Amino acid sequence: MSPRDPIRVAAVQPRLELGAVEANLVRIEALIRDAHRAHDPQVIVVPEAMTSPNVFHEKLRGVARPVDGAPFRLLTGLARELDVVIAGGFLARRGDDAYGTYVLAEPDGRAHLHDKDTPTAWENHYYRGGDDDGRTHCTALGLDVGLASGWEWIRFRTARRLQGVDLVLGGMCWPSFPDNWGGPLRAWTRREHLVWRQASRELPRQVARLVGAPVVHAAHVGPVGSRTPMAPFVPWRTQMLGETQICDADGTILARLTLEDGEGHIGATVTPGSVTPLDPLESRFWIPLVTPATHAAWHVMNAHGRLAYRRRRARGEHEWQAVPAGDLPDELGPTADQEQHFATTA
């Protein structure tokens, strides 16, 4: 397949339940199968955190699964069965740590793993950042693919490292500001919510124009209840912002699901291949204009979460530390190589 041959792609926008890993995997499988029937795609993309929304809550402590466990086997198994490339992410234990791992699974069993570079805010309580560049070659498509997970999407450094790929795949788990705070905080949270909605709406097309390649962006949607970092007795009731989109390299939105659309899937035909980016990279950190409140909260919550993660890890208090676990390479070969790995680790 030439990088210029059009391909059919689909993206899933799920509404998932906090901490309900097994039930969420059943839901993700159903949505993948439905998207496959509806769109006959060559690629299906689901968001990061497909085992549970990433929010600040004690239920997140029990979400991490072995990197070669049930979430990984679901993605790779469906890729083989449906003869389609599937991408999705989950909270994974890899060796001595947990990561926000995003997987690109091919029909012949090949798998490509990318760990989110920097956990966002409260996510630092539950996993650490990775160091790979998120670039890989998908043999089934004959394409160089860039993988982006979560708030990697909103940073210029991500667009910079992915320039030159033929296709960008990934997903987002973006909860908004609380909608249950009253008094003088109500106006502030409402204003921040509108800012974040605008940013989430514009991001996929912005990344396409900055990288110079089509984008398939899958997102969570729907209400979710969490708690407030550093004040866990204060409920943080919110919603996932949606904005699952498929965009051409020029930023044209070919298909889209909004917050109001709810759960579902979309499909479109894109023409992969790296082209000259239409928008220049800038020297600042964030692609959207982040408000001072968001910027300050991001730094404070990052520091708070990293300290808590390291302290629990040193004391053996993370739930995933109770069971020994191995790891997988970032680049895993065809089915025979996987069978050898699982036979060795069984």
XYZ file of C-alpha atoms in Angstrom:
346
model
C 0.000 0.000 0.000
C 1.314 3.414 -0.938
C 1.189 6.156 1.728
C -0.977 8.073 -0.733
C -3.650 5.378 -1.085
C -6.825 6.378 0.782
C -7.696 4.275 3.821
C -10.901 3.879 5.807
C -10.627 4.753 9.472
C -13.028 4.740 12.416
C -12.939 6.238 15.899
C -14.892 5.233 18.997
C -16.257 7.630 21.619
C -17.158 5.576 24.730
C -19.023 6.431 27.906
C -17.284 4.378 30.582
C -17.740 3.717 34.293
C -15.153 4.787 36.848
C -13.025 1.863 38.013
C -15.148 -0.838 36.327
C -12.325 -2.384 34.296
C -13.973 -5.630 33.227
C -17.314 -4.007 32.358
C -15.526 -1.255 30.425
C -13.579 -3.797 28.395
C -16.854 -5.505 27.474
C -18.235 -2.127 26.371
C -15.120 -1.251 24.376
C -15.246 -4.609 22.588
C -18.896 -4.062 21.660
C -18.168 -0.578 20.323
C -15.172 -1.806 18.296
C -17.258 -4.581 16.753
C -20.085 -2.176 15.997
C -17.697 0.334 14.410
C -16.246 -2.464 12.305
C -19.703 -3.478 11.055
C -20.788 0.093 10.379
C -17.716 1.505 8.662
C -15.714 -1.488 7.305
C -12.494 0.320 8.331
C -8.856 -0.646 8.053
C -8.099 1.200 11.309
C -10.187 1.544 14.490
C -9.096 3.945 17.233
C -10.330 4.036 20.845
C -9.163 6.501 23.516
C -6.520 6.242 26.167
C -7.783 4.982 29.552
C -10.170 2.492 27.965
C -10.287 0.513 31.229
C -11.485 3.486 33.310
C -11.713 7.258 33.015
C -8.626 8.959 34.473
C -9.841 11.109 37.353
C -8.810 11.671 40.961
C -10.524 8.891 42.898
C -9.524 5.971 45.109
C -10.992 3.563 42.532
C -8.105 4.421 40.185
C -5.733 2.596 42.536
C -7.185 -0.715 41.369
C -7.293 0.000 37.635
C -3.748 -0.876 36.469
C -3.422 -4.205 34.668
C -0.327 -6.111 33.493
C 0.832 -4.700 30.178
C 0.303 -8.129 28.580
C -2.981 -8.725 30.403
C -6.663 -8.513 29.454
C -6.689 -5.020 27.845
C -3.695 -5.844 25.644
C -5.143 -9.210 24.661
C -8.466 -7.604 23.786
C -6.815 -5.170 21.373
C -4.505 -7.710 19.774
C -7.167 -10.424 19.666
C -9.715 -8.199 17.932
C -7.084 -6.960 15.482
C -6.400 -10.552 14.426
C -10.055 -11.617 14.369
C -11.381 -8.601 12.472
C -8.286 -8.220 10.254
C -7.979 -4.548 11.155
C -5.444 -2.275 12.873
C -6.701 -1.260 16.330
C -5.288 1.436 18.637
C -6.214 2.035 22.273
C -4.722 2.751 25.670
C -4.964 1.665 29.296
C -3.244 2.017 32.654
C -0.567 -0.684 32.478
C 1.931 -2.185 34.847
C 5.282 -2.522 33.127
C 7.941 -4.020 35.362
C 8.283 -2.007 38.555
C 6.038 0.904 37.559
C 2.683 1.782 36.035
C 2.332 3.801 32.831
C -0.374 5.257 30.616
C 0.316 2.864 27.734
C -1.146 3.263 24.243
C -1.088 0.215 21.936
C -1.227 -0.093 18.155
C -2.193 -3.692 17.315
C -1.851 -5.218 13.832
C -3.725 -8.206 12.360
C -0.609 -10.403 12.232
C -0.018 -9.955 15.966
C 2.517 -7.154 15.798
C 2.068 -4.573 18.529
C 3.604 -1.157 19.097
C 3.533 0.397 22.577
C 3.812 4.048 23.548
C 3.862 5.367 27.132
C 2.425 8.842 27.669
C 5.355 11.194 28.318
C 3.876 13.190 31.220
C 0.840 12.193 33.303
C -1.610 15.064 33.602
C -2.236 16.616 37.024
C -3.885 14.004 39.305
C -2.878 11.170 36.953
C 0.556 11.397 38.565
C -0.907 9.638 41.616
C -1.429 6.461 39.597
C 1.374 6.164 37.038
C 4.623 7.696 35.818
C 5.740 9.121 32.490
C 7.448 7.262 29.664
C 10.349 8.207 27.409
C 9.660 6.764 23.924
C 8.878 9.099 21.033
C 5.571 7.547 19.968
C 6.696 6.978 16.375
C 6.425 3.553 14.786
C 5.933 1.765 11.464
C 2.667 -0.086 10.902
C 3.452 -2.992 8.588
C -0.179 -3.765 7.778
C -0.723 -0.245 6.461
C 2.791 0.398 5.175
C 2.725 3.699 7.052
C 4.801 5.571 9.597
C 2.388 6.267 12.437
C 2.543 8.712 15.331
C 0.816 7.845 18.608
C -0.413 10.527 21.005
C -2.173 9.979 24.307
C -4.076 12.379 26.576
C -2.663 15.848 27.028
C 0.260 14.999 24.776
C -2.181 16.315 22.182
C -2.089 19.846 23.570
C 1.702 20.348 23.603
C 3.810 21.710 20.762
C 6.603 19.281 21.599
C 4.298 16.398 20.609
C 3.568 17.931 17.225
C 7.288 18.536 16.791
C 8.266 14.902 17.462
C 5.515 13.564 15.173
C 6.281 15.680 12.110
C 7.091 13.405 9.181
C 4.670 10.578 10.023
C 1.934 9.544 7.582
C -0.880 9.295 10.119
C -1.503 10.355 13.745
C -3.602 8.067 15.951
C -4.533 8.412 19.593
C -7.048 9.461 22.136
C -8.022 11.661 25.010
C -9.610 11.332 28.429
C -10.373 14.979 29.187
C -12.610 15.687 32.193
C -13.879 19.220 32.600
C -14.002 21.522 35.594
C -16.543 20.630 38.314
C -20.171 21.498 37.660
C -21.311 21.057 41.267
C -19.377 23.865 42.965
C -21.567 26.780 44.004
C -21.137 30.321 45.238
C -18.426 32.501 43.689
C -16.660 29.408 42.307
C -19.604 28.626 40.042
C -18.862 31.425 37.566
C -15.164 30.553 37.499
C -15.658 26.820 36.853
C -18.243 27.584 34.174
C -15.824 29.923 32.422
C -13.002 27.370 32.576
C -15.341 24.684 31.253
C -16.140 26.780 28.181
C -12.431 27.419 27.586
C -11.666 23.706 27.763
C -14.542 22.844 25.440
C -13.226 25.275 22.863
C -9.703 23.872 23.190
C -10.853 20.261 22.860
C -12.924 21.177 19.785
C -9.983 22.811 17.995
C -7.141 20.458 18.978
C -7.440 17.590 16.463
C -7.453 19.909 13.443
C -4.656 22.011 14.974
C -2.465 18.924 15.440
C -3.140 17.807 11.865
C -2.019 21.190 10.527
C 1.052 21.288 12.811
C 2.205 17.734 11.999
C 1.211 17.649 8.330
C -0.718 14.362 8.446
C -4.301 13.138 8.905
C -5.464 12.648 12.478
C -7.785 10.103 14.085
C -8.633 11.285 17.605
C -10.888 9.254 19.939
C -12.248 10.717 23.181
C -14.224 9.774 26.272
C -17.661 11.292 26.811
C -20.258 11.485 29.548
C -20.597 12.290 33.255
C -18.066 11.133 35.806
C -17.712 11.672 39.542
C -14.309 12.307 41.065
C -12.734 14.054 44.035
C -10.682 17.198 44.397
C -6.895 16.704 44.674
C -5.545 17.860 48.057
C -9.167 18.119 49.250
C -10.576 14.611 48.604
C -13.607 15.278 50.797
C -14.830 17.751 48.141
C -16.687 16.032 45.257
C -15.601 16.968 41.721
C -18.612 16.072 39.599
C -17.868 16.630 35.952
C -18.096 15.222 32.441
C -15.778 13.985 29.733
C -15.703 16.495 26.891
C -15.976 14.229 23.847
C -14.753 15.672 20.515
C -13.867 12.476 18.724
C -12.710 13.620 15.293
C -11.181 12.462 12.026
C -9.294 15.228 10.204
C -7.361 15.554 6.959
C -3.808 16.940 7.001
C -5.160 20.408 6.202
C -7.354 20.336 9.309
C -10.620 19.646 7.496
C -12.927 17.785 9.888
C -14.260 14.741 8.035
C -16.268 13.264 10.914
C -16.984 14.357 14.474
C -18.770 13.386 17.701
C -19.394 16.113 20.288
C -20.227 16.059 23.989
C -23.905 16.355 23.076
C -23.685 13.403 20.652
C -22.719 11.074 23.483
C -21.376 7.584 22.951
C -20.876 6.255 19.447
C -18.419 5.953 16.594
C -17.542 7.700 13.348
C -15.867 6.700 10.109
C -14.211 8.461 7.186
C -11.688 7.998 4.407
C -8.347 9.778 4.732
C -5.313 9.981 2.485
C -2.245 9.289 4.638
C 1.186 10.678 3.924
C 3.375 13.407 5.348
C 2.891 16.829 3.775
C 4.309 20.253 4.540
C 2.565 21.438 7.738
C 0.244 24.359 7.169
C 0.856 25.918 10.593
C 4.244 26.699 12.159
C 5.457 25.219 15.417
C 5.728 27.782 18.173
C 8.150 27.982 21.072
C 5.521 27.966 23.801
C 4.549 24.803 25.708
C 0.789 24.602 25.101
C -0.949 24.607 21.724
C -4.174 26.205 23.047
C -4.056 29.316 25.182
C -4.172 27.822 28.680
C -5.640 30.026 31.407
C -3.473 30.996 34.406
C -5.726 28.899 36.670
C -5.226 25.771 34.550
C -1.495 26.380 34.263
C -1.067 26.812 38.023
C -3.257 23.826 38.879
C -1.341 21.640 36.413
C 2.009 22.372 38.095
C 0.704 21.987 41.657
C -1.220 18.776 40.951
C 1.720 17.300 39.027
C 4.062 17.829 41.979
C 1.524 16.587 44.517
C 0.777 13.458 42.503
C 4.404 12.555 41.781
C 5.276 12.758 45.463
C 2.313 10.573 46.415
C 3.132 8.012 43.696
C 6.762 7.696 44.787
C 5.810 7.431 48.446
C 3.281 4.661 47.828
C 5.666 2.813 45.529
C 8.464 2.925 48.125
C 6.074 1.518 50.742
C 4.601 -1.102 48.395
C 1.142 0.445 48.746
C 0.063 0.514 45.088
C -2.471 -2.272 44.547
C -0.673 -3.444 41.417
C 2.484 -4.111 43.462
C 0.802 -7.060 45.180
C 1.282 -9.278 42.112
C 4.632 -9.708 40.298
C 4.513 -8.527 36.695
C 6.777 -8.531 33.677
C 7.004 -6.217 30.696
C 6.761 -6.146 26.928
C 9.090 -4.457 24.461
C 7.776 -1.317 22.807
C 7.966 -3.139 19.473
C 6.528 -6.654 19.537
C 6.735 -8.943 16.521
C 4.093 -11.134 14.869
C 1.930 -13.730 16.603
C 4.670 -16.344 16.898
C 6.807 -13.905 18.899
C 3.881 -13.144 21.218
C 3.150 -16.840 21.779
C 6.761 -17.352 22.763
C 6.544 -14.447 25.226
C 3.339 -15.671 26.846
C 4.685 -19.242 27.072
C 7.773 -17.915 28.844
C 5.849 -15.720 31.297
C 2.925 -18.079 32.003
